[in-house]
Amino acid sequence: MQHRQKIWRNRLIGKDIDYKRYVYYKYIQNRVGVSESTLQTIIADIPRTFSGETKVDSAYVQNLLLEYATVQSGDSYLQGFSYFMVILCIVFDETEHAKADAFWCFSSLVGIIRPMMPDFNCGWFEWNKTFWINDLVKKIGKERPLLEAIICEEMEIFSSLILVKWYMLLFSQNIVYEEVVELWDFLLSLSEDKLMHAYNSIALVIISQAAGDIVYKNDGQAVPVIYQLLDLKVTNVQNLIKLVKKKL
């Protein structure tokens, strides 16, 4: 775990870690100033994160999310951000600067996934949706042509949901929490210009492996097929990563 902590700090916080910790303790810690709707969204979201299966203190996670939403009011809180914070709290649990490091790593992760945030820059979001998801669907077509035809019937639904549910949340809703850190280890080892390629490769592997059963069970109906695909739960992340590396 110490090795992971070091790698994540280096990747997500960088060289100014001591200064950033100072800023957190002096100016950010325990600051709360969010709207009632944001507060209630965070309170409702935390118990749903990993279905409550983690041992992280909900009040601890809530406090960090409220701090971020207060000082970064432009981002505030989006549903699903709790997955990021829970994972970070697990990784840095019982370290000396656990809260400060979790806060700054969270801030960096939000920066990384910002192109997938529909409310941040609509033009940016639409470009990613068009370019990258079209690329993914073409690759699906080479392996699963029937599924490509089904997805194309409801391309708008598929492209929007996969960006928000999978890519924006770094697949954290679809992988059991014991293994999601392994996928993040892999993603954080990549340069940012490789990330969208990696997201598409991960999605391609997951979808191609599950497509046959899901298409059959739903009689090829586009909307049920898409929703069931995007609700898949993935295990054996090490094998997933091996397959993805072959496609990069």
XYZ file of C-alpha atoms in Angstrom:
248
model
C 0.000 0.000 0.000
C 2.871 2.416 0.748
C 4.142 2.006 -2.812
C 0.683 2.828 -4.184
C 0.410 5.855 -1.915
C 3.756 7.173 -3.159
C 2.885 6.640 -6.827
C -0.530 8.267 -6.491
C 0.883 11.256 -4.597
C 3.553 11.765 -7.242
C 1.053 11.490 -10.101
C -1.818 13.457 -8.602
C -0.237 15.948 -6.179
C 3.220 16.455 -7.620
C 6.324 18.182 -6.272
C 4.620 20.891 -4.165
C 3.098 18.427 -1.747
C 4.278 20.128 1.455
C 2.944 23.500 0.319
C -0.374 21.991 -0.747
C -0.739 20.280 2.623
C -0.085 23.643 4.306
C -2.758 25.304 2.142
C -5.229 22.538 2.959
C -4.757 22.792 6.732
C -4.753 26.610 6.828
C -7.410 27.539 4.277
C -9.538 24.527 3.355
C -9.976 22.088 6.231
C -13.467 22.200 7.776
C -14.711 24.929 5.428
C -18.365 24.334 4.580
C -20.494 26.632 2.473
C -22.661 24.739 0.011
C -26.287 24.911 -0.992
C -28.829 22.707 0.709
C -29.376 20.766 -2.527
C -25.633 20.005 -2.806
C -25.519 18.928 0.839
C -28.483 16.590 0.402
C -27.047 15.114 -2.812
C -23.789 14.268 -1.029
C -25.611 12.813 1.987
C -27.764 10.634 -0.293
C -24.872 9.553 -2.533
C -22.408 8.259 0.056
C -24.436 5.223 1.276
C -24.896 4.138 -2.355
C -21.150 4.205 -3.020
C -19.964 0.603 -3.464
C -23.353 -0.295 -1.934
C -21.998 0.649 1.479
C -19.554 -2.275 1.422
C -16.476 -0.267 2.424
C -15.418 0.495 5.986
C -14.697 4.169 5.370
C -16.351 6.570 7.815
C -19.226 8.247 5.953
C -18.863 11.470 7.946
C -15.159 11.622 7.039
C -15.909 11.253 3.325
C -18.785 13.716 3.531
C -16.576 16.335 5.178
C -13.963 16.095 2.422
C -16.590 16.322 -0.322
C -18.150 19.367 1.347
C -14.738 21.024 1.592
C -14.128 20.486 -2.111
C -17.598 21.684 -3.119
C -17.074 24.791 -0.968
C -13.689 25.888 -2.322
C -14.349 24.695 -5.885
C -17.876 26.000 -6.293
C -17.588 25.817 -10.086
C -17.318 22.040 -9.903
C -19.243 21.729 -6.642
C -20.418 18.094 -6.503
C -21.544 15.746 -9.247
C -23.298 12.484 -8.510
C -20.718 9.718 -8.360
C -17.839 11.881 -7.087
C -18.203 9.982 -3.812
C -16.606 6.940 -5.497
C -13.408 8.922 -6.021
C -13.272 10.127 -2.443
C -14.032 6.735 -0.906
C -11.267 5.093 -2.945
C -8.785 7.818 -1.976
C -9.720 7.575 1.695
C -9.083 3.826 1.574
C -5.696 4.273 -0.102
C -4.469 6.950 2.327
C -6.130 5.533 5.444
C -4.093 5.978 8.643
C -1.330 7.985 6.950
C -0.198 11.222 8.597
C -1.699 13.558 6.005
C -4.582 11.352 4.892
C -7.179 14.116 4.547
C -4.924 16.619 2.804
C -3.603 14.021 0.385
C -7.085 12.688 -0.375
C -8.322 16.246 -1.002
C -5.561 17.154 -3.456
C -5.664 13.804 -5.248
C -9.422 14.222 -5.613
C -8.906 17.719 -7.049
C -6.454 16.354 -9.600
C -8.769 13.494 -10.590
C -11.592 15.962 -11.220
C -9.236 17.851 -13.525
C -8.435 14.664 -15.420
C -12.074 13.707 -15.974
C -13.312 17.260 -16.646
C -13.686 16.684 -20.436
C -16.369 14.105 -19.589
C -18.333 16.490 -17.352
C -21.340 17.609 -19.452
C -21.986 20.776 -17.438
C -18.399 22.073 -17.522
C -17.945 22.655 -21.258
C -20.749 21.434 -23.497
C -18.681 21.777 -26.661
C -15.829 19.767 -25.171
C -18.237 17.109 -23.927
C -19.991 16.835 -27.304
C -16.679 16.531 -29.167
C -15.530 13.703 -26.891
C -18.900 12.023 -27.245
C -18.779 12.203 -31.022
C -15.127 11.441 -31.715
C -14.209 8.883 -29.070
C -17.481 6.997 -28.813
C -17.781 6.731 -32.597
C -14.266 5.273 -32.543
C -15.310 2.787 -29.855
C -18.445 1.712 -31.717
C -16.461 1.111 -34.920
C -14.095 -1.142 -32.960
C -17.056 -2.955 -31.404
C -18.345 -3.510 -34.935
C -15.181 -5.363 -35.919
C -15.662 -7.841 -33.067
C -19.442 -7.747 -32.556
C -21.177 -6.431 -35.705
C -24.674 -7.238 -34.429
C -24.038 -5.259 -31.257
C -22.746 -2.304 -33.282
C -26.012 -2.233 -35.228
C -28.018 -2.382 -31.970
C -26.022 0.443 -30.355
C -26.378 2.631 -33.440
C -30.170 2.492 -33.021
C -29.769 4.465 -29.772
C -26.365 6.074 -30.265
C -27.255 9.230 -28.335
C -28.177 7.242 -25.229
C -25.122 4.998 -25.466
C -22.593 7.773 -26.114
C -23.840 10.025 -23.299
C -24.157 7.270 -20.711
C -20.818 5.599 -21.358
C -18.983 8.924 -21.018
C -20.715 9.767 -17.741
C -21.180 6.342 -16.122
C -17.897 4.709 -17.189
C -15.287 7.203 -18.335
C -16.103 10.147 -16.063
C -16.078 7.886 -13.005
C -12.996 5.926 -14.160
C -15.066 2.722 -14.166
C -15.414 2.857 -10.372
C -19.135 1.998 -10.448
C -18.473 -1.142 -12.471
C -15.597 -2.738 -10.594
C -15.723 -4.152 -7.077
C -13.909 -1.830 -4.712
C -11.315 -4.447 -3.759
C -10.058 -4.389 -7.356
C -10.767 -0.879 -8.599
C -7.484 0.421 -7.167
C -5.642 -2.008 -9.457
C -7.296 -0.465 -12.499
C -6.481 3.007 -11.197
C -2.844 1.960 -10.711
C -2.803 1.169 -14.420
C -4.624 4.348 -15.488
C -2.399 6.572 -13.349
C 0.682 5.028 -14.947
C -0.408 6.460 -18.314
C 0.184 9.950 -19.626
C -2.979 12.018 -20.008
C -2.822 11.860 -23.818
C -3.195 8.051 -23.580
C -6.185 8.022 -21.239
C -9.018 8.231 -23.768
C -7.400 5.424 -25.765
C -7.243 3.407 -22.538
C -10.890 4.110 -21.649
C -11.989 2.945 -25.100
C -9.843 -0.187 -24.866
C -11.230 -1.041 -21.414
C -14.783 -0.516 -22.648
C -14.136 -2.617 -25.753
C -12.829 -5.563 -23.735
C -15.689 -5.445 -21.221
C -18.421 -5.040 -23.848
C -17.056 -7.619 -26.278
C -16.868 -10.282 -23.578
C -20.400 -9.692 -22.298
C -22.194 -8.819 -25.530
C -23.412 -12.251 -26.587
C -25.408 -13.084 -23.465
C -26.846 -9.599 -23.051
C -28.000 -9.297 -26.676
C -29.607 -12.748 -26.484
C -31.368 -12.146 -23.147
C -32.850 -8.845 -24.340
C -33.830 -10.121 -27.790
C -31.682 -7.453 -29.429
C -33.737 -4.530 -28.090
C -31.432 -1.520 -28.107
C -32.324 0.344 -24.905
C -32.357 -2.699 -22.571
C -29.118 -3.968 -24.142
C -27.361 -0.627 -23.618
C -28.506 -0.209 -20.028
C -27.546 -3.756 -19.112
C -24.126 -3.358 -20.728
C -23.423 -0.188 -18.799
C -24.521 -1.754 -15.507
C -22.072 -4.639 -15.821
C -19.972 -5.538 -12.783
C -16.397 -6.485 -13.627
C -14.044 -8.771 -11.716
C -10.562 -10.126 -12.463
C -9.116 -6.709 -13.199
C -5.599 -8.073 -13.693
C -6.794 -10.066 -16.699
C -8.714 -7.037 -17.971
C -5.545 -4.934 -17.825
C -3.557 -7.601 -19.718
C -6.115 -7.589 -22.503
C -6.241 -3.799 -22.609
C -2.455 -3.482 -22.873
C -2.560 -5.599 -26.038
C -4.916 -3.070 -27.613
C -2.957 0.069 -26.718
